Coordinates of C-alpha atoms in Angstrom, one line a residue:
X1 CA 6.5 -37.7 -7.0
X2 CA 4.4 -38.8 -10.0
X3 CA 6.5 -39.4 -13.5
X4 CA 3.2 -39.0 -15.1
X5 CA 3.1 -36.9 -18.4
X6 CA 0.2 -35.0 -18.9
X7 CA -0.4 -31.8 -21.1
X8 CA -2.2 -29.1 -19.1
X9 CA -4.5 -26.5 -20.9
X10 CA -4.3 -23.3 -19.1
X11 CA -7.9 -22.5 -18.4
X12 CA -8.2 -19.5 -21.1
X13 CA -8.2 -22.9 -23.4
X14 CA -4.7 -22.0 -25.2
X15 CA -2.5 -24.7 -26.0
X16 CA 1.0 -24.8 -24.1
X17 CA 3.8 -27.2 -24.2
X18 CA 4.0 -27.3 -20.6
X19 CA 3.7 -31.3 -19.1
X20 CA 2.9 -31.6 -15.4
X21 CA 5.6 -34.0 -14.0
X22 CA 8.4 -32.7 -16.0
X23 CA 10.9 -33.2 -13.3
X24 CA 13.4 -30.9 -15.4
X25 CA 11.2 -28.0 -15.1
X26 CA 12.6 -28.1 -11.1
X27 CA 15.3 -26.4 -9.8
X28 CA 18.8 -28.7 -9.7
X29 CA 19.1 -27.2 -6.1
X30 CA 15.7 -27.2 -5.3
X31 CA 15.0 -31.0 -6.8
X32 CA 17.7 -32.4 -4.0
X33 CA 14.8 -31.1 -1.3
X34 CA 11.8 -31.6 -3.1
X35 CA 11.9 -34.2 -5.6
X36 CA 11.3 -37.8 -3.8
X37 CA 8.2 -38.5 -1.5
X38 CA 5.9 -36.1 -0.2
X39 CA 6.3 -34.8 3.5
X40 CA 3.1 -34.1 5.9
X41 CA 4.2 -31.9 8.4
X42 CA 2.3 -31.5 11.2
X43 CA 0.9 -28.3 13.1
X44 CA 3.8 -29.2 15.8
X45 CA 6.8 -29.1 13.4
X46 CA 5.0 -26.0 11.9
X47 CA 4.7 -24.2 14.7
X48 CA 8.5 -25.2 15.3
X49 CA 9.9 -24.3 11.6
X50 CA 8.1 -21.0 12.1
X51 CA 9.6 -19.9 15.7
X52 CA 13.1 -20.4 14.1
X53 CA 12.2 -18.8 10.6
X54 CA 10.6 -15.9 12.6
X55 CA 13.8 -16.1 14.9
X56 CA 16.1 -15.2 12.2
X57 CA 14.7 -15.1 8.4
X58 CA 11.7 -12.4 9.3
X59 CA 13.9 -10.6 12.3
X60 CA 16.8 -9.9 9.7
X61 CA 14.1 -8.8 7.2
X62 CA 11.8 -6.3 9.6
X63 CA 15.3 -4.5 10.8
X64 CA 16.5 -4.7 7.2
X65 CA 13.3 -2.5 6.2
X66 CA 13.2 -0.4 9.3
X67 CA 16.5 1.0 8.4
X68 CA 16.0 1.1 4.7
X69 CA 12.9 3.2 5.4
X70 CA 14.7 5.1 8.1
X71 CA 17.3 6.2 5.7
X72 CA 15.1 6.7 2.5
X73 CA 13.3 8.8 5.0
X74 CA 16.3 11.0 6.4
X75 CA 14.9 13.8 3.9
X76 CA 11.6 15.0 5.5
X77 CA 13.0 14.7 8.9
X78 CA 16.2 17.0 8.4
X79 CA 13.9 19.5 5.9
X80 CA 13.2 21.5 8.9
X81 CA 16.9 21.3 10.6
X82 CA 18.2 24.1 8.2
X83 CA 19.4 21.3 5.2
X84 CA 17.3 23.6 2.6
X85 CA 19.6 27.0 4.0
X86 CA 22.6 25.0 4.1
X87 CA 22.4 23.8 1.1
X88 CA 20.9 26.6 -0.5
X89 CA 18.2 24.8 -2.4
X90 CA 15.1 27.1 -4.1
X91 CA 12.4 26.3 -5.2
X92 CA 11.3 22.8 -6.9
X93 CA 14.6 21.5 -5.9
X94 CA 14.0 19.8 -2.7
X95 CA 11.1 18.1 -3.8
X96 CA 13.6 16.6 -6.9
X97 CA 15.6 15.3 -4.6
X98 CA 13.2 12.6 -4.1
X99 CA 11.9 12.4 -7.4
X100 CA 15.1 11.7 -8.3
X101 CA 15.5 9.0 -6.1
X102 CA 12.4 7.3 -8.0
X103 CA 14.2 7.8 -11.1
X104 CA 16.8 5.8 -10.7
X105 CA 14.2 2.8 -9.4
X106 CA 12.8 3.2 -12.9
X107 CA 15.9 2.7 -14.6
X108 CA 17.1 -0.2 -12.2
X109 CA 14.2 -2.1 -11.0
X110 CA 13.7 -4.8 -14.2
X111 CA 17.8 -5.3 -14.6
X112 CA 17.1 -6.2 -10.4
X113 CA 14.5 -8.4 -10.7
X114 CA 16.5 -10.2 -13.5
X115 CA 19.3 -10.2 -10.7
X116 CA 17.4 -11.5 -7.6
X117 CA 16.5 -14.7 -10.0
X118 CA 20.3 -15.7 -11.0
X119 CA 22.4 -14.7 -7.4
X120 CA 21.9 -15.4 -4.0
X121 CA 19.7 -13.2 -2.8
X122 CA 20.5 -12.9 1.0
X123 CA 24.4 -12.1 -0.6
X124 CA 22.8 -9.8 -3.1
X125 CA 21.2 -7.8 -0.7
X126 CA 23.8 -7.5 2.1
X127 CA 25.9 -5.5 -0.9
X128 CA 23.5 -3.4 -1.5
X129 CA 23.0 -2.2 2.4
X130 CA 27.0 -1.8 2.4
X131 CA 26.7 0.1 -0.6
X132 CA 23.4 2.6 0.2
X133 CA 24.9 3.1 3.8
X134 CA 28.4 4.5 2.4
X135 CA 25.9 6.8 0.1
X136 CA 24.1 8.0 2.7
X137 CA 27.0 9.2 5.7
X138 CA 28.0 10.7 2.0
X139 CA 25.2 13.3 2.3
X140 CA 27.0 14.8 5.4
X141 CA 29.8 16.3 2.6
X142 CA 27.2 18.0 0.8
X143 CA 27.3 21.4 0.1
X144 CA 24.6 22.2 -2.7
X145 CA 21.8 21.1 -4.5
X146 CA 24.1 19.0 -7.5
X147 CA 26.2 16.9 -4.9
X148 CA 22.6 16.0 -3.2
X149 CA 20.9 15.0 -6.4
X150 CA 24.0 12.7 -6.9
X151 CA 23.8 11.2 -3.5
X152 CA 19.6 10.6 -3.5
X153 CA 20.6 9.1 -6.8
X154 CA 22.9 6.3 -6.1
X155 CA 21.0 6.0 -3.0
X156 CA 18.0 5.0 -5.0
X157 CA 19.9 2.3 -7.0
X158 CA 21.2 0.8 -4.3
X159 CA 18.1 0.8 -1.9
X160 CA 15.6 -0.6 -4.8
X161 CA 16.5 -3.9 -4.3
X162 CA 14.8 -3.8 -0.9
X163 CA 11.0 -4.3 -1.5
X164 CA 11.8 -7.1 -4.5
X165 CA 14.0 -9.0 -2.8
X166 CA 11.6 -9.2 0.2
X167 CA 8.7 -10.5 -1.9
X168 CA 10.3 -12.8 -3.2
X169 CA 11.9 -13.7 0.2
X170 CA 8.5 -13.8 1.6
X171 CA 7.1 -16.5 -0.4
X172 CA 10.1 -18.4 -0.4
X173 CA 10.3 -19.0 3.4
X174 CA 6.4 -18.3 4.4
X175 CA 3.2 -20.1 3.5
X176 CA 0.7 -18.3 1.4
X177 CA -2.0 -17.8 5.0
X178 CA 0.8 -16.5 6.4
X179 CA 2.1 -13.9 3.9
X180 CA -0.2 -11.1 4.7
X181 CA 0.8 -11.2 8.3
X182 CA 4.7 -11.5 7.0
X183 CA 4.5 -8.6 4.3
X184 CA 2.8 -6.4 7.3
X185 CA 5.4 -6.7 9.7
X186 CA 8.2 -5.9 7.7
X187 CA 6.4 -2.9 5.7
X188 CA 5.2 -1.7 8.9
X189 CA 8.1 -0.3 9.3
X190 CA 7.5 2.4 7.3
X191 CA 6.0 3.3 10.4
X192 CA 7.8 2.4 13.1
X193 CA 10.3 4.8 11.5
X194 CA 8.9 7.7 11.5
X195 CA 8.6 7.0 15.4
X196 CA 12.3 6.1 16.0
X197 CA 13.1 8.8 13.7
X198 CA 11.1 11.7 15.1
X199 CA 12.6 11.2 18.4
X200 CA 16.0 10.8 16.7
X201 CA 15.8 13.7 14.5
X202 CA 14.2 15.4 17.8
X203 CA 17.6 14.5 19.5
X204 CA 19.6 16.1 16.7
X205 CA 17.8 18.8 16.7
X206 CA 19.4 19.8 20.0
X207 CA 22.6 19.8 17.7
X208 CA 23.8 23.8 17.8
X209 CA 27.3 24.0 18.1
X210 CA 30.7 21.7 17.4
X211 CA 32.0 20.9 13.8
X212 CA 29.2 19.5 12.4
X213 CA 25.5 20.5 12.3
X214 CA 22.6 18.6 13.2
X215 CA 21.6 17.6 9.6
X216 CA 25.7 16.2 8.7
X217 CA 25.2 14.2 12.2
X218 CA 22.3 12.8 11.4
X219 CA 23.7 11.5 8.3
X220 CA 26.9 10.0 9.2
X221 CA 25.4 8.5 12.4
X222 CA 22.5 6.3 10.1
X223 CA 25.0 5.4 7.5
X224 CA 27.5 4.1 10.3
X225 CA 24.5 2.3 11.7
X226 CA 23.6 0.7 8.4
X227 CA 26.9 -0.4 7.2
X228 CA 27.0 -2.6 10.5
X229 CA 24.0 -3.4 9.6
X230 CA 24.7 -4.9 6.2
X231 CA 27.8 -6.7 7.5
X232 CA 25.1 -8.7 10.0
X233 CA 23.4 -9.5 6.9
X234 CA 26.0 -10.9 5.2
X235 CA 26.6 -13.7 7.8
X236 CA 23.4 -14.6 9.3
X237 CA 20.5 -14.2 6.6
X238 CA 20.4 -17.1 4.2
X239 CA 20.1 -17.0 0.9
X240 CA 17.2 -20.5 0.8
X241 CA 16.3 -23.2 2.7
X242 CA 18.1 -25.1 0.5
X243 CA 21.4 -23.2 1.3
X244 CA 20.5 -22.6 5.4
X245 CA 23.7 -23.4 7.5
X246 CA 22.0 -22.7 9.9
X247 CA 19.8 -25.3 10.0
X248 CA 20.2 -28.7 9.9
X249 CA 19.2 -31.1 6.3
X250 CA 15.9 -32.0 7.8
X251 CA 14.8 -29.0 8.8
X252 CA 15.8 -27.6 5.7
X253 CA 13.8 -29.9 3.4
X254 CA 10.9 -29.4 5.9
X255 CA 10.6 -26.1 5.1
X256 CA 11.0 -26.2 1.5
X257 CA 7.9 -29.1 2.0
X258 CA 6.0 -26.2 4.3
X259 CA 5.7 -24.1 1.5
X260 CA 4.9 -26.9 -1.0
X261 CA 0.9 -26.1 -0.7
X262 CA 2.2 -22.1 -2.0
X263 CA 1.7 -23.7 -5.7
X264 CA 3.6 -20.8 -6.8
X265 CA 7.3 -22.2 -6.7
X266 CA 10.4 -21.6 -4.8
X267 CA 13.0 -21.4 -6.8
X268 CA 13.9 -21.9 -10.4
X269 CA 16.8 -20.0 -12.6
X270 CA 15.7 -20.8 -16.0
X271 CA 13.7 -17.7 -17.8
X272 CA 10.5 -19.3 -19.2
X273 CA 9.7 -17.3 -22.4
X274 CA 6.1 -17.8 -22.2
X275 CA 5.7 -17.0 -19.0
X276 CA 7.3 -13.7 -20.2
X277 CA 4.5 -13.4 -22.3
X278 CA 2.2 -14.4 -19.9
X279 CA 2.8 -11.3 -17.1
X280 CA 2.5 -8.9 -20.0
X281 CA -1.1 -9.9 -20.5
X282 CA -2.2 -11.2 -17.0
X283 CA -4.9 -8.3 -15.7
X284 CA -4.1 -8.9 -12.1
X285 CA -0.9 -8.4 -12.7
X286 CA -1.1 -4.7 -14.2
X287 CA -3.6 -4.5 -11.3
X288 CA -1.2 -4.6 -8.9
X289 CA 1.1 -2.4 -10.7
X290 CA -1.8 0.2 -11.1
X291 CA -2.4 0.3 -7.4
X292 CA 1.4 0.7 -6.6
X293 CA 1.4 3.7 -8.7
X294 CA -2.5 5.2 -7.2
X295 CA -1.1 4.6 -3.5
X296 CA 2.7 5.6 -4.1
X297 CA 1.5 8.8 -5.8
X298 CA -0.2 10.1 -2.3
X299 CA 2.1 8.3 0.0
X300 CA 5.7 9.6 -1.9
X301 CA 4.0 13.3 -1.2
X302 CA 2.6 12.8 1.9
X303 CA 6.2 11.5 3.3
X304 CA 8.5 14.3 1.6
X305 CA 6.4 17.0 2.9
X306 CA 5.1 15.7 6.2
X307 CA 6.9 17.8 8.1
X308 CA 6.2 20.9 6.4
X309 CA 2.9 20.1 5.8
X310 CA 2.6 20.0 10.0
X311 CA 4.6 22.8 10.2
X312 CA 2.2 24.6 8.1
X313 CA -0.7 24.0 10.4
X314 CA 1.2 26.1 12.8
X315 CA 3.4 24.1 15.3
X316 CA 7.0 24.5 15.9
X317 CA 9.6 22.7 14.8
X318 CA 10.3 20.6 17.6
X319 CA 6.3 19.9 18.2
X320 CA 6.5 18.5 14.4
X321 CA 9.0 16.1 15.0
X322 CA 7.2 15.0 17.8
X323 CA 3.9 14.8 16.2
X324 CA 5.3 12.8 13.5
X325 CA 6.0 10.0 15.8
X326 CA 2.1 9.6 16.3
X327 CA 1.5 9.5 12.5
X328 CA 4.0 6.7 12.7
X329 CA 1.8 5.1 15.3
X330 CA -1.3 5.5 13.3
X331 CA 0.2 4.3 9.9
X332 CA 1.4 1.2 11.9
X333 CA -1.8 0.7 13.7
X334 CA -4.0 0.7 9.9
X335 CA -1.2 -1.9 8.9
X336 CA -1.5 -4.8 11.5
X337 CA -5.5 -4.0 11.8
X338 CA -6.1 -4.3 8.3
X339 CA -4.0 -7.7 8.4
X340 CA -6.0 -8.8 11.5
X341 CA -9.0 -7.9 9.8
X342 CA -8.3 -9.9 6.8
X343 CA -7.1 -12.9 8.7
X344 CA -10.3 -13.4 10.6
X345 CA -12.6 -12.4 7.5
X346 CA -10.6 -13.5 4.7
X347 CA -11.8 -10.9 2.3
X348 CA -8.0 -9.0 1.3
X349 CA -9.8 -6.5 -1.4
X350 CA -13.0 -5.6 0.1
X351 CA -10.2 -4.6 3.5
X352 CA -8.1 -2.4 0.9
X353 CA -11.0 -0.6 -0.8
X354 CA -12.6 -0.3 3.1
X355 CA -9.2 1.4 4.5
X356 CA -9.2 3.7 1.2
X357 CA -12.2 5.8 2.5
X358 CA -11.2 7.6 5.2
X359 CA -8.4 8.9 3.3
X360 CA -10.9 10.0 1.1
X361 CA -12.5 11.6 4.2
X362 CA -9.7 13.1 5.3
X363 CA -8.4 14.9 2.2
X364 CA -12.0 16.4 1.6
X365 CA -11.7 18.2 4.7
X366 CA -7.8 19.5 4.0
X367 CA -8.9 20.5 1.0
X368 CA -12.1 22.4 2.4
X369 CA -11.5 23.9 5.7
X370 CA -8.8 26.8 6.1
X371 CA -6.4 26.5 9.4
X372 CA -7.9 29.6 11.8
X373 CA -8.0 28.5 15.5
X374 CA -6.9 26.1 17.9
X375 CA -9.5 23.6 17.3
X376 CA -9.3 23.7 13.7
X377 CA -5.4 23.6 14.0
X378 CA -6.1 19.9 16.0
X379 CA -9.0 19.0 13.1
X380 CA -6.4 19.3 9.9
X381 CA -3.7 17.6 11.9
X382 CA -6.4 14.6 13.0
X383 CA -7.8 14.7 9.4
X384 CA -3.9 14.5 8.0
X385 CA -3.1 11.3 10.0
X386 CA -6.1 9.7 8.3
X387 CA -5.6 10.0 5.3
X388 CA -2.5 7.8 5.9
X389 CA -5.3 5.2 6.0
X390 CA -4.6 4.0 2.3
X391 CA -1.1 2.6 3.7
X392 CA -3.0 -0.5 4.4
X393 CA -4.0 -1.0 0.8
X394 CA -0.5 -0.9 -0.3
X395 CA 0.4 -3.5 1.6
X396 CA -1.7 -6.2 1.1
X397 CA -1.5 -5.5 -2.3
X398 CA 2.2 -6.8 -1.8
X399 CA 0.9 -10.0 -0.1
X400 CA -1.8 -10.6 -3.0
X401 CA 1.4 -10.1 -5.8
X402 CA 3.7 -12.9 -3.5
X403 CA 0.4 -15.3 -3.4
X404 CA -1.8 -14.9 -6.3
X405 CA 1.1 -14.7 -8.9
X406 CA 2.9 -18.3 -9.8
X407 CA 6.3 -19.3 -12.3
X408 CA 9.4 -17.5 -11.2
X409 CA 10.0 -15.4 -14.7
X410 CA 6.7 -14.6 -14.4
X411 CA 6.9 -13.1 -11.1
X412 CA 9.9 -11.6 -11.9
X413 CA 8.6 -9.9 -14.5
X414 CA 5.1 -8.8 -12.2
X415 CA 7.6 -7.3 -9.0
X416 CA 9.4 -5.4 -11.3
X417 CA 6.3 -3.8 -13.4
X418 CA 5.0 -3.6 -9.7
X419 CA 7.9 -1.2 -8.8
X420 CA 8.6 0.1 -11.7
X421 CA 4.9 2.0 -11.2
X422 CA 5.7 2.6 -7.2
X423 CA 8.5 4.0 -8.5
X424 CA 6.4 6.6 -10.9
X425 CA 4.5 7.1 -8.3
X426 CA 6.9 8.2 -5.5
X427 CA 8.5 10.1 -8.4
X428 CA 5.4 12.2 -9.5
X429 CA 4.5 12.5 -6.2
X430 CA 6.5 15.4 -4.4
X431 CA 6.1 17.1 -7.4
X432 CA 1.8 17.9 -7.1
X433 CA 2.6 19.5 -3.6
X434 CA 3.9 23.2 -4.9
X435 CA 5.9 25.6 -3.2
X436 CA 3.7 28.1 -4.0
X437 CA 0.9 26.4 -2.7
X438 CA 1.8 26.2 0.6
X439 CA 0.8 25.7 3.3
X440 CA -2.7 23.9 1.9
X441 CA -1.3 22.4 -1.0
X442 CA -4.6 22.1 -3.3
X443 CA -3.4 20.8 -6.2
X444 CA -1.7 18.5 -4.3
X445 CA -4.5 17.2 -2.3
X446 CA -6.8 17.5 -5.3
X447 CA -4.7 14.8 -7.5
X448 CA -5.0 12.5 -3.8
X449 CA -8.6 12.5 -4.6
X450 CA -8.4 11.4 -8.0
X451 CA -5.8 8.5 -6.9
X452 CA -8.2 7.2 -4.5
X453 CA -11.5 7.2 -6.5
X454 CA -9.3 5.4 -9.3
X455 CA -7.8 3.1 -7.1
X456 CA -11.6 2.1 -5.6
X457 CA -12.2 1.3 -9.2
X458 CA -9.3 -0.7 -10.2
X459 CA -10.0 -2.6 -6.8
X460 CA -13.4 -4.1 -7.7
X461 CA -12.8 -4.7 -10.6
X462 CA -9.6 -7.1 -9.9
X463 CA -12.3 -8.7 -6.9
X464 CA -14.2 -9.4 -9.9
X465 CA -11.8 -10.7 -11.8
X466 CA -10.7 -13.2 -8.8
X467 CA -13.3 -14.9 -8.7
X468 CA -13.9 -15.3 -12.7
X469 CA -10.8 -17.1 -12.7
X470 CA -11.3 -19.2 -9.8
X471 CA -14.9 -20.1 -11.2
X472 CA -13.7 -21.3 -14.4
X473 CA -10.8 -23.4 -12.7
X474 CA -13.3 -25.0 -11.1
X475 CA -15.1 -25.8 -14.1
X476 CA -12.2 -27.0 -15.7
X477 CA -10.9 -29.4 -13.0
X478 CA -14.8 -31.0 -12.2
X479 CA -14.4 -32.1 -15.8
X480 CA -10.9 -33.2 -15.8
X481 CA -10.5 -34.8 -12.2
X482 CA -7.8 -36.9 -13.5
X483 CA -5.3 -33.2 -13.5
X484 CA -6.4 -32.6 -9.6
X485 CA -3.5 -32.1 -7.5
X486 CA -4.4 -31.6 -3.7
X487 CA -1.4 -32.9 -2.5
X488 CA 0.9 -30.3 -4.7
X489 CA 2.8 -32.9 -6.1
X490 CA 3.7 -30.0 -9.1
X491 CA 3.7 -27.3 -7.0
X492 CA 7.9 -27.1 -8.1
X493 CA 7.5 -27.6 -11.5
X494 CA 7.7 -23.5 -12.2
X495 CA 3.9 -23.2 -13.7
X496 CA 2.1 -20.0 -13.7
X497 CA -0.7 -19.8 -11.8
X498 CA -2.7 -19.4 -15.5
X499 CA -0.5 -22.9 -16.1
X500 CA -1.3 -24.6 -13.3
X501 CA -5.7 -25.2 -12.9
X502 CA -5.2 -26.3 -9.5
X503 CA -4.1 -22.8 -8.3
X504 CA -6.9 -20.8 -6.3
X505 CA -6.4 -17.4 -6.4
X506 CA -7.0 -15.5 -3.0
X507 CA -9.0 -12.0 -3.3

């Protein structure tokens, strides 16, 4: 690796004393991979490193998040299996007990981030599986709407480590063309969920008689499920390459070199002040944060009162259950299109604001037409599954944060704001669809269209952006060629991607 010394202007032209081939701006740990000669790998070692990191790394991951959302989603699903009676819960109350949930992300998700950068992560996270599972079997011993509210709570502290850790996770492990694909398969399982759990919750419906009732069964037999779960994690999912057992030391410093060409870091422990700064006035960055908040508004909603929602359009219970299994389908079907879709075209914000419109579509029409036959009956419930459309922007907004955003304080900083709004989202959410409203919900639907025609906005405009910022790098590096680095020989040296002119942002 170069010793050279250079001083790099970031390309809005403000001085920083940040030198390109500072080796002490690398990780200790990381430095022992990454800080001699540069390593080519070829496409076969490639394909190799990414049948074993598949093999373990993403598996661990995609279960991880399947059960995560399966539990988070435990609520909609036992709604209609007499939990409201049980508990005797009125009113606003049920939908609180997701707010409430979002709450406590609020409150936890910057002290996480913070967290994630300082322990190891794969440890970190298997703690927090142990820890959510416990609180959810807990929900079986529930007998009102306070002890609830306490559970949701602590279950929301302990499950809003989940989506942080696995951005970072993904672009530690995964190149930057491969992110999309990586961030989809694990976030898909938002939808895969809701088919496992409609036929799950369909099973437990059948749940009339013995000491416990469907709802309490449900409970315990998820949490049990999850705390194995976490124990799995705790042995098998490393925390880096760099501290992989599993694989052996050249393998492991070939895939810290696979990731080299990322130019947005691995690993590095040491909060940057000015790159502190830097997320706070970085546009993309409350971009992404701003279209967390537009999509988690609808989607937080959408999830809480699916089932009622369905119910409403006049199906039994056990036909909702059911039919929520094909919303699954559908929500994972806009998810690895929209990927597909950007992978061949290459054009990740033009696909978002594209998969927006039909949800646009959709809500018009639940808004407009009133549920009086059969065939309407079959419209609204068609027009309700696509409105879950938007899904697909949310997640590839999550692959454009792990690959546009470079420095590890700063992207600490940009997950957290990024979930911090989710989490204001999710929490606001359940709280537009009214009890008295039902079964149309307008207001509801009404603030959907506002979130989408915002979030069409705040799209183009961060396109726009993109390529601004890529323009002017170029500028900057035709008349500097002596600061071009296309082998990433300073892709580990912790610079922003403002920091570092040979970053190329991907829109």
């Amino acid at each position: 690796m170069s010793s050279e010394k250079e001083e790099v202007v970031p390309v809005q032209g403000t001085k920083q004393d940040i030198v390109i081939g500072d080796k002490g701006r690398i990780d200790p740990e990381l430095a022992k991979y990454a800080g001699g000669e540069i390593i080519e790998v070829d496409d076969a070692t490639n394909k190799r490193l990414k049948r074993k990191l598949y093999g373990r790394v993403l598996v661990i991951m995609t279960v991880t998040y399947f059960l995560q959302a399966l539990d988070k989603g435990t609520l909609s699903f036992t709604s209609i299996m007499n939990l409201i009676e049980d508990t005797g819960l009125q009113g606003q109350q049920y939908s609180w007990l997701t707010t409430c949930i979002y709450i406590a992300v609020l409150i936890v998700e910057y002290p996480i981030n913070w967290i994630l950068q300082r322990v190891p992560i794969a440890k970190y996270l298997a703690f927090n599986i142990l820890a959510w599972s416990v609180v959810l079997a807990c929900h079986a011993l529930c007998t009102n709407f306070v002890g609830l509210l306490v559970c949701r709570t602590l279950l929301g502290i302990f499950e809003a480590s989940c989506q942080p850790t696995f951005v970072v996770l993904s672009s530690m492990w995964f190149k930057r063309e491969e992110q999309a694909f990586i961030v989809t398969v694990w976030y898909m399982m938002n939808g895969f969920q809701q088919i496992v759990g409609g036929l799950l919750a369909y099973a437990f419906t059948h749940i009339t008689s013995g000491p416990l009732k469907s709802w309490q069964a449900l409970f315990i037999t998820y949490g049990s499920f999850s705390f194995l779960w976490g124990l799995v994690v705790l042995f098998f999912m490393p925390d880096s390459p760099m501290r992989a057992k599993c694989y052996s030391e050249e393998d492991k410093k070939l895939m810290v070199e696979r990731v080299r060409s990322n130019q947005t870091g691995l690993q590095n422990r040491v909060w940057r002040r000015e790159q502190f700064i830097e997320a706070f006035t970085d546009f993309q960055v409350w971009a992404y944060a701003l279209v967390a908040f537009l999509t988690t508004l609808p989607t937080s909603g959408l999830g809480a009162f699916a089932n009622l929602i369905i119910t409403g359009f006049g199906f039994s219970v056990l036909e909702t259950q059911l039919l929520a299994m094909v919303l699954g389908a559908y929500i994972m079907f806009c998810l690895l299109s929209s990927s597909y879709i950007t992978k061949r075209w290459g054009q990740t914000v033009i696909v978002m604001m594209a998969y927006v419109v039909p949800s646009v579509i959709g809500t018009i029409v639940l808004l407009s037409v009133e549920n009086t036959s059969t065939a309407t009956q079959a419209g609204l419930l068609l027009c309700y599954y696509l409105v879950l459309s938007f899904w697909a922007t949310s997640t590839l907004s999550i692959s454009l944060l792990s690959r546009n955003v470079g420095g590890q304080t700063k992207k600490s900083v940009a997950v957290a704001l990024n979930f911090i709004f989710w989490a204001a989202g999710n929490a606001i959410g359940p709280q537009v669809f009214q009890q008295r409203e039902k079964p149309r919900y307008f207001t509801g639907f009404a603030v959907h269209i506002v979130c989408y025609a915002l979030l069409l906005i705040v799209l183009g405009v961060l396109r726009w952006h993109f390529i601004r910022q890529n323009r002017k790098k170029a500028e900057y590096l035709a008349e500097r060629t002596e600061e071009q680095d296309k082998e990433g020989a300073h892709a580990f040296d912790d610079l922003t991607d403002i920091q570092n002119p040979n970053f190329v942002y991907i829109y």
